[in-house]
Each structure stands twice: as C-alpha cells, then as structure tokens.
C-alpha cells in the first residue's frame, strides 16, 4: 500500500500516527487545517486505505486506541486514578457511539416510538438494565410499554401484538437467543423492530427494521459490561429526548401530572 501513497497521503498518515487524539476530537475540516491539506485530500486518503468515510475511520482508530476498563485499571491504582481512567473510557466510548449514529435512522425510530400503539422491549442480563431504563422513561410520558424480566413471559407478551406496535431488542452480541426469538415472531407478524447492538453484523441485524449500533470494543467474556451498557443508555437518552421534542406539549402535561402525584408522597 505504501508505494501507492502520494506525498500528501504520507503527510496525512504521519500526522495521524503521531496525533490520534487530535483526529478523534476533530472534524475533517478542522483536521485538514491542522495538517495543512485540503479536506478532500483526507477523504481520498481514507478511501485509499479501505474506509468508506471519515467517521468510520475515526471509529476504527478509536477502537485501536482503546482498551477495556479491566485492562486499564491496575491493582495499585488509587480511587482518584480509577476515576480518571473511567471518565476517559466513558467519554471516548460516547464519542465513538456518536460517530456510529445515522441521524435519519434515529429520526425514523423516534417516529416509530411516537406512533406505536404498544411497545415491547426485550433484553437479558446487562441488556435488561437498558430495557428497564427504556420502560421507565417511556412509561413516564404515557407510552404503552411492556417489559418483563422473565424471558418466557417476555415472549408470551407478544401473543396479541400487531403491526401497529413496536418491538425493541437490546443485545450487545446481536445473538441473544431470547431477543432473536422475539424478533423472529415480530417479523412473521409484520411488526416493526428496532435493535440496539454492538457494531458489526449479527443475527439480529437481519431481523431488524432499524439497527442502532454501539462500539464493539469489549471481549465476549466480560466482568462488567461497562461501556456497552453506558453507550446503549446514551442511545436511549437520545431517543427519549427526541420523543419529548416531537410531542412536547403532551409529554409535559403527563410529566407534570406524574410529578403532582408523586409529590403527594413527600407531604
């Protein structure tokens, strides 16, 4: 590959190798100014080394630079050091998640959430925590949403689901059997589906109407799904805020009513 690189390509490559942090925090136009080349030169270089876009390249670069939180923390680290390492890991992971977001897809998913008669959520383990967050957020603004921690009850809840409903599945591996089974049922019945999964292709992708991705930079066997959980919750927050924005008056009325009811407990 090296012999096909122009002098400008080599200049870009050298800067990236020495200043990856600058690349990760910069738009293509800002990076072009930093290097002293045109943004089109960077685009051509990115495609030449095998990436479709600058954003995809940044995600790959961030994955190369990142380590799992278990690998970063040493046994002699102080609590302050752990705090610092954790915030860096979470911040970097959020930045990678943003790079994976397709705004049009996110907007369509928000419309599905707004218009669905009933919403069914599926996820187990750490992904179940994300489902719980979806349930609590959407139920607070009056959405008809179903979530059960028991996988058998989860599947049984789909018995009366129709194409006017929505099924949401959370699975970092995209191969969780319980979630995939729910999506297979939904597909047979023509029910739209939204998955939140790790970057890359999995069985769940083919069953999904829309896929929302989080970075895949954790091992299959993890002591805690720290970054994948946080990234998924970040996506849920975006969906929730987008839904509030699209249905602001109704949501505010319901939130105010909910506040008045719960405030009575403080008297």
mmCIF file of C-alpha atoms in Angstrom, residues 9-228:
data_model
loop_
_atom_site.group_PDB
_atom_site.id
_atom_site.type_symbol
_atom_site.label_atom_id
_atom_site.label_comp_id
_atom_site.label_asym_id
_atom_site.label_seq_id
_atom_site.Cartn_x
_atom_site.Cartn_y
_atom_site.Cartn_z
ATOM 1 C CA UNK A 9 -1.081 10.944 1.760
ATOM 2 C CA UNK A 10 2.152 10.316 3.651
ATOM 3 C CA UNK A 11 1.876 13.710 5.334
ATOM 4 C CA UNK A 12 -1.642 12.849 6.496
ATOM 5 C CA UNK A 13 -0.597 9.372 7.632
ATOM 6 C CA UNK A 14 2.334 10.707 9.642
ATOM 7 C CA UNK A 15 0.158 13.270 11.425
ATOM 8 C CA UNK A 16 -2.472 10.659 12.281
ATOM 9 C CA UNK A 17 0.127 8.241 13.659
ATOM 10 C CA UNK A 18 1.538 10.924 15.966
ATOM 11 C CA UNK A 19 -1.653 12.762 16.932
ATOM 12 C CA UNK A 20 -4.502 10.248 17.043
ATOM 13 C CA UNK A 21 -6.188 12.130 19.910
ATOM 14 C CA UNK A 22 -6.424 15.234 17.720
ATOM 15 C CA UNK A 23 -8.012 13.178 14.943
ATOM 16 C CA UNK A 24 -10.616 11.676 17.282
ATOM 17 C CA UNK A 25 -11.723 15.103 18.521
ATOM 18 C CA UNK A 26 -11.677 16.901 15.155
ATOM 19 C CA UNK A 27 -13.988 17.198 12.174
ATOM 20 C CA UNK A 28 -12.455 16.507 8.777
ATOM 21 C CA UNK A 29 -12.260 20.256 8.070
ATOM 22 C CA UNK A 30 -10.509 21.041 11.361
ATOM 23 C CA UNK A 31 -8.089 18.166 10.801
ATOM 24 C CA UNK A 32 -7.326 19.437 7.291
ATOM 25 C CA UNK A 33 -6.387 22.839 8.736
ATOM 26 C CA UNK A 34 -4.209 21.174 11.392
ATOM 27 C CA UNK A 35 -2.288 19.137 8.814
ATOM 28 C CA UNK A 36 -2.196 21.834 6.152
ATOM 29 C CA UNK A 37 -4.008 19.884 3.445
ATOM 30 C CA UNK A 38 -7.489 20.002 1.930
ATOM 31 C CA UNK A 39 -10.406 18.034 3.383
ATOM 32 C CA UNK A 40 -10.815 16.316 0.008
ATOM 33 C CA UNK A 41 -7.219 15.043 0.298
ATOM 34 C CA UNK A 42 -8.095 13.450 3.633
ATOM 35 C CA UNK A 43 -11.239 11.885 2.132
ATOM 36 C CA UNK A 44 -9.203 10.401 -0.723
ATOM 37 C CA UNK A 45 -6.595 9.050 1.710
ATOM 38 C CA UNK A 46 -9.297 7.488 3.917
ATOM 39 C CA UNK A 47 -10.863 5.688 0.945
ATOM 40 C CA UNK A 48 -7.457 4.633 -0.329
ATOM 41 C CA UNK A 49 -6.727 2.762 2.907
ATOM 42 C CA UNK A 50 -10.088 1.000 2.837
ATOM 43 C CA UNK A 51 -12.658 3.123 4.689
ATOM 44 C CA UNK A 52 -15.929 4.410 3.247
ATOM 45 C CA UNK A 53 -15.971 7.608 5.276
ATOM 46 C CA UNK A 54 -14.022 9.732 7.737
ATOM 47 C CA UNK A 55 -16.463 8.876 10.531
ATOM 48 C CA UNK A 56 -15.920 5.124 10.013
ATOM 49 C CA UNK A 57 -12.173 5.688 10.040
ATOM 50 C CA UNK A 58 -12.443 7.563 13.355
ATOM 51 C CA UNK A 59 -14.413 4.734 14.932
ATOM 52 C CA UNK A 60 -11.760 2.238 13.838
ATOM 53 C CA UNK A 61 -8.976 4.486 15.138
ATOM 54 C CA UNK A 62 -10.703 4.886 18.484
ATOM 55 C CA UNK A 63 -11.113 1.124 18.773
ATOM 56 C CA UNK A 64 -7.408 0.633 18.114
ATOM 57 C CA UNK A 65 -6.544 3.173 20.806
ATOM 58 C CA UNK A 66 -8.978 1.911 23.408
ATOM 59 C CA UNK A 67 -8.679 -0.843 25.998
ATOM 60 C CA UNK A 68 -11.334 -2.412 28.138
ATOM 61 C CA UNK A 69 -11.713 -0.879 31.599
ATOM 62 C CA UNK A 70 -10.496 -4.122 33.209
ATOM 63 C CA UNK A 71 -7.212 -3.878 31.273
ATOM 64 C CA UNK A 72 -6.720 -0.218 32.142
ATOM 65 C CA UNK A 73 -7.072 -0.459 35.905
ATOM 66 C CA UNK A 74 -4.055 -1.723 37.816
ATOM 67 C CA UNK A 75 -4.157 -3.215 41.299
ATOM 68 C CA UNK A 76 -2.093 -0.330 42.698
ATOM 69 C CA UNK A 77 -4.288 2.424 41.233
ATOM 70 C CA UNK A 78 -5.797 4.882 43.704
ATOM 71 C CA UNK A 79 -9.504 5.702 43.658
ATOM 72 C CA UNK A 80 -8.627 9.042 42.046
ATOM 73 C CA UNK A 81 -6.722 7.264 39.277
ATOM 74 C CA UNK A 82 -9.615 4.861 38.691
ATOM 75 C CA UNK A 83 -11.993 7.834 38.481
ATOM 76 C CA UNK A 84 -9.788 9.490 35.889
ATOM 77 C CA UNK A 85 -9.432 6.326 33.804
ATOM 78 C CA UNK A 86 -13.154 5.622 33.941
ATOM 79 C CA UNK A 87 -14.186 9.093 32.789
ATOM 80 C CA UNK A 88 -11.726 8.899 29.882
ATOM 81 C CA UNK A 89 -13.045 5.481 28.871
ATOM 82 C CA UNK A 90 -16.688 6.570 29.048
ATOM 83 C CA UNK A 91 -16.052 9.850 27.211
ATOM 84 C CA UNK A 92 -14.142 8.107 24.410
ATOM 85 C CA UNK A 93 -16.854 5.486 24.119
ATOM 86 C CA UNK A 94 -19.585 8.132 23.833
ATOM 87 C CA UNK A 95 -17.617 9.849 21.072
ATOM 88 C CA UNK A 96 -17.359 6.541 19.207
ATOM 89 C CA UNK A 97 -21.095 5.964 19.630
ATOM 90 C CA UNK A 98 -21.891 9.372 18.145
ATOM 91 C CA UNK A 99 -19.780 8.524 15.101
ATOM 92 C CA UNK A 100 -21.946 5.437 14.500
ATOM 93 C CA UNK A 101 -25.268 7.277 14.643
ATOM 94 C CA UNK A 102 -27.189 7.776 11.422
ATOM 95 C CA UNK A 103 -29.427 10.801 12.036
ATOM 96 C CA UNK A 104 -32.098 9.697 9.555
ATOM 97 C CA UNK A 105 -32.357 6.273 11.183
ATOM 98 C CA UNK A 106 -32.577 7.838 14.643
ATOM 99 C CA UNK A 107 -35.354 10.156 13.459
ATOM 100 C CA UNK A 108 -37.338 7.264 11.959
ATOM 101 C CA UNK A 109 -37.021 5.276 15.186
ATOM 102 C CA UNK A 110 -38.314 8.263 17.173
ATOM 103 C CA UNK A 111 -41.330 8.421 14.840
ATOM 104 C CA UNK A 112 -41.968 4.711 15.435
ATOM 105 C CA UNK A 113 -41.840 5.280 19.196
ATOM 106 C CA UNK A 114 -44.242 8.195 18.904
ATOM 107 C CA UNK A 115 -46.812 6.377 16.767
ATOM 108 C CA UNK A 116 -46.697 2.829 18.186
ATOM 109 C CA UNK A 117 -49.860 1.609 19.920
ATOM 110 C CA UNK A 118 -47.778 -0.565 22.234
ATOM 111 C CA UNK A 119 -44.025 -1.011 22.668
ATOM 112 C CA UNK A 120 -42.448 -4.345 23.664
ATOM 113 C CA UNK A 121 -38.856 -4.459 24.939
ATOM 114 C CA UNK A 122 -36.556 -7.485 25.062
ATOM 115 C CA UNK A 123 -33.144 -7.953 26.668
ATOM 116 C CA UNK A 124 -31.414 -10.166 29.230
ATOM 117 C CA UNK A 125 -28.575 -9.592 31.694
ATOM 118 C CA UNK A 126 -26.937 -6.177 31.389
ATOM 119 C CA UNK A 127 -29.091 -5.508 28.320
ATOM 120 C CA UNK A 128 -32.110 -5.994 30.566
ATOM 121 C CA UNK A 129 -30.977 -2.958 32.569
ATOM 122 C CA UNK A 130 -31.179 -0.921 29.372
ATOM 123 C CA UNK A 131 -34.686 -2.283 28.735
ATOM 124 C CA UNK A 132 -35.688 -1.238 32.253
ATOM 125 C CA UNK A 133 -34.483 2.280 31.520
ATOM 126 C CA UNK A 134 -36.493 2.347 28.279
ATOM 127 C CA UNK A 135 -39.545 1.135 30.205
ATOM 128 C CA UNK A 136 -39.313 3.736 32.974
ATOM 129 C CA UNK A 137 -38.587 6.646 30.644
ATOM 130 C CA UNK A 138 -41.359 5.911 28.156
ATOM 131 C CA UNK A 139 -43.967 4.967 30.757
ATOM 132 C CA UNK A 140 -43.368 8.330 32.462
ATOM 133 C CA UNK A 141 -44.545 10.131 29.334
ATOM 134 C CA UNK A 142 -47.602 7.968 28.858
ATOM 135 C CA UNK A 143 -46.397 5.388 26.337
ATOM 136 C CA UNK A 144 -47.980 1.939 26.494
ATOM 137 C CA UNK A 145 -44.863 -0.172 27.049
ATOM 138 C CA UNK A 146 -44.270 -3.756 28.151
ATOM 139 C CA UNK A 147 -41.137 -5.233 29.741
ATOM 140 C CA UNK A 148 -40.720 -8.441 31.745
ATOM 141 C CA UNK A 149 -37.502 -9.765 33.269
ATOM 142 C CA UNK A 150 -38.663 -13.360 32.744
ATOM 143 C CA UNK A 151 -37.837 -14.341 29.148
ATOM 144 C CA UNK A 152 -40.803 -16.730 28.847
ATOM 145 C CA UNK A 153 -43.261 -14.055 29.943
ATOM 146 C CA UNK A 154 -41.497 -11.639 27.607
ATOM 147 C CA UNK A 155 -42.198 -13.840 24.590
ATOM 148 C CA UNK A 156 -45.747 -14.632 25.708
ATOM 149 C CA UNK A 157 -46.483 -10.894 25.866
ATOM 150 C CA UNK A 158 -46.247 -10.796 22.054
ATOM 151 C CA UNK A 159 -49.318 -13.015 21.648
ATOM 152 C CA UNK A 160 -51.589 -10.027 20.986
ATOM 153 C CA UNK A 161 -49.048 -7.775 19.250
ATOM 154 C CA UNK A 162 -49.965 -6.267 15.868
ATOM 155 C CA UNK A 163 -48.227 -4.426 13.043
ATOM 156 C CA UNK A 164 -49.233 -1.148 14.738
ATOM 157 C CA UNK A 165 -46.953 -1.968 17.671
ATOM 158 C CA UNK A 166 -43.159 -1.835 18.019
ATOM 159 C CA UNK A 167 -40.596 -4.338 19.297
ATOM 160 C CA UNK A 168 -37.271 -3.127 20.718
ATOM 161 C CA UNK A 169 -34.410 -5.537 21.412
ATOM 162 C CA UNK A 170 -31.123 -4.874 23.190
ATOM 163 C CA UNK A 171 -28.261 -7.322 22.633
ATOM 164 C CA UNK A 172 -24.602 -6.318 22.518
ATOM 165 C CA UNK A 173 -23.689 -9.604 20.812
ATOM 166 C CA UNK A 174 -26.684 -9.430 18.425
ATOM 167 C CA UNK A 175 -27.061 -13.169 19.028
ATOM 168 C CA UNK A 176 -29.044 -13.415 22.287
ATOM 169 C CA UNK A 177 -31.475 -16.286 21.744
ATOM 170 C CA UNK A 178 -34.386 -14.754 23.664
ATOM 171 C CA UNK A 179 -34.163 -11.449 21.780
ATOM 172 C CA UNK A 180 -33.753 -13.115 18.390
ATOM 173 C CA UNK A 181 -36.795 -15.310 19.046
ATOM 174 C CA UNK A 182 -38.907 -12.227 19.761
ATOM 175 C CA UNK A 183 -37.704 -10.568 16.562
ATOM 176 C CA UNK A 184 -38.492 -13.677 14.514
ATOM 177 C CA UNK A 185 -42.063 -13.596 15.819
ATOM 178 C CA UNK A 186 -42.303 -9.864 15.106
ATOM 179 C CA UNK A 187 -41.028 -10.326 11.561
ATOM 180 C CA UNK A 188 -43.586 -13.061 10.861
ATOM 181 C CA UNK A 189 -46.363 -10.731 12.011
ATOM 182 C CA UNK A 190 -45.120 -7.640 10.208
ATOM 183 C CA UNK A 191 -44.328 -5.773 13.429
ATOM 184 C CA UNK A 192 -41.562 -3.144 13.070
ATOM 185 C CA UNK A 193 -38.436 -3.829 15.117
ATOM 186 C CA UNK A 194 -35.556 -1.737 16.448
ATOM 187 C CA UNK A 195 -32.341 -3.321 17.737
ATOM 188 C CA UNK A 196 -29.551 -1.824 19.834
ATOM 189 C CA UNK A 197 -26.458 -3.960 19.232
ATOM 190 C CA UNK A 198 -22.682 -3.920 19.053
ATOM 191 C CA UNK A 199 -21.015 -2.680 15.880
ATOM 192 C CA UNK A 200 -20.755 -5.275 13.112
ATOM 193 C CA UNK A 201 -23.165 -7.798 11.679
ATOM 194 C CA UNK A 202 -25.084 -10.259 13.813
ATOM 195 C CA UNK A 203 -28.130 -12.489 13.503
ATOM 196 C CA UNK A 204 -30.334 -9.763 14.951
ATOM 197 C CA UNK A 205 -29.451 -7.278 12.200
ATOM 198 C CA UNK A 206 -31.227 -9.292 9.508
ATOM 199 C CA UNK A 207 -34.379 -9.402 11.637
ATOM 200 C CA UNK A 208 -34.400 -5.668 12.420
ATOM 201 C CA UNK A 209 -36.295 -2.907 10.662
ATOM 202 C CA UNK A 210 -33.752 -0.456 12.079
ATOM 203 C CA UNK A 211 -30.416 -1.076 13.820
ATOM 204 C CA UNK A 212 -28.786 1.314 16.288
ATOM 205 C CA UNK A 213 -25.138 0.478 16.914
ATOM 206 C CA UNK A 214 -22.741 0.906 19.824
ATOM 207 C CA UNK A 215 -18.951 0.410 19.509
ATOM 208 C CA UNK A 216 -17.689 -3.155 19.772
ATOM 209 C CA UNK A 217 -14.566 -2.919 21.911
ATOM 210 C CA UNK A 218 -15.230 -5.358 24.718
ATOM 211 C CA UNK A 219 -14.384 -9.025 24.905
ATOM 212 C CA UNK A 220 -17.106 -11.681 24.684
ATOM 213 C CA UNK A 221 -16.405 -12.635 28.304
ATOM 214 C CA UNK A 222 -16.563 -9.524 30.496
ATOM 215 C CA UNK A 223 -16.629 -8.967 34.251
ATOM 216 C CA UNK A 224 -18.919 -5.964 33.695
ATOM 217 C CA UNK A 225 -20.491 -4.581 30.563
ATOM 218 C CA UNK A 226 -19.444 -1.051 31.467
ATOM 219 C CA UNK A 227 -19.055 0.728 28.166
ATOM 220 C CA UNK A 228 -21.671 -1.192 26.173
#
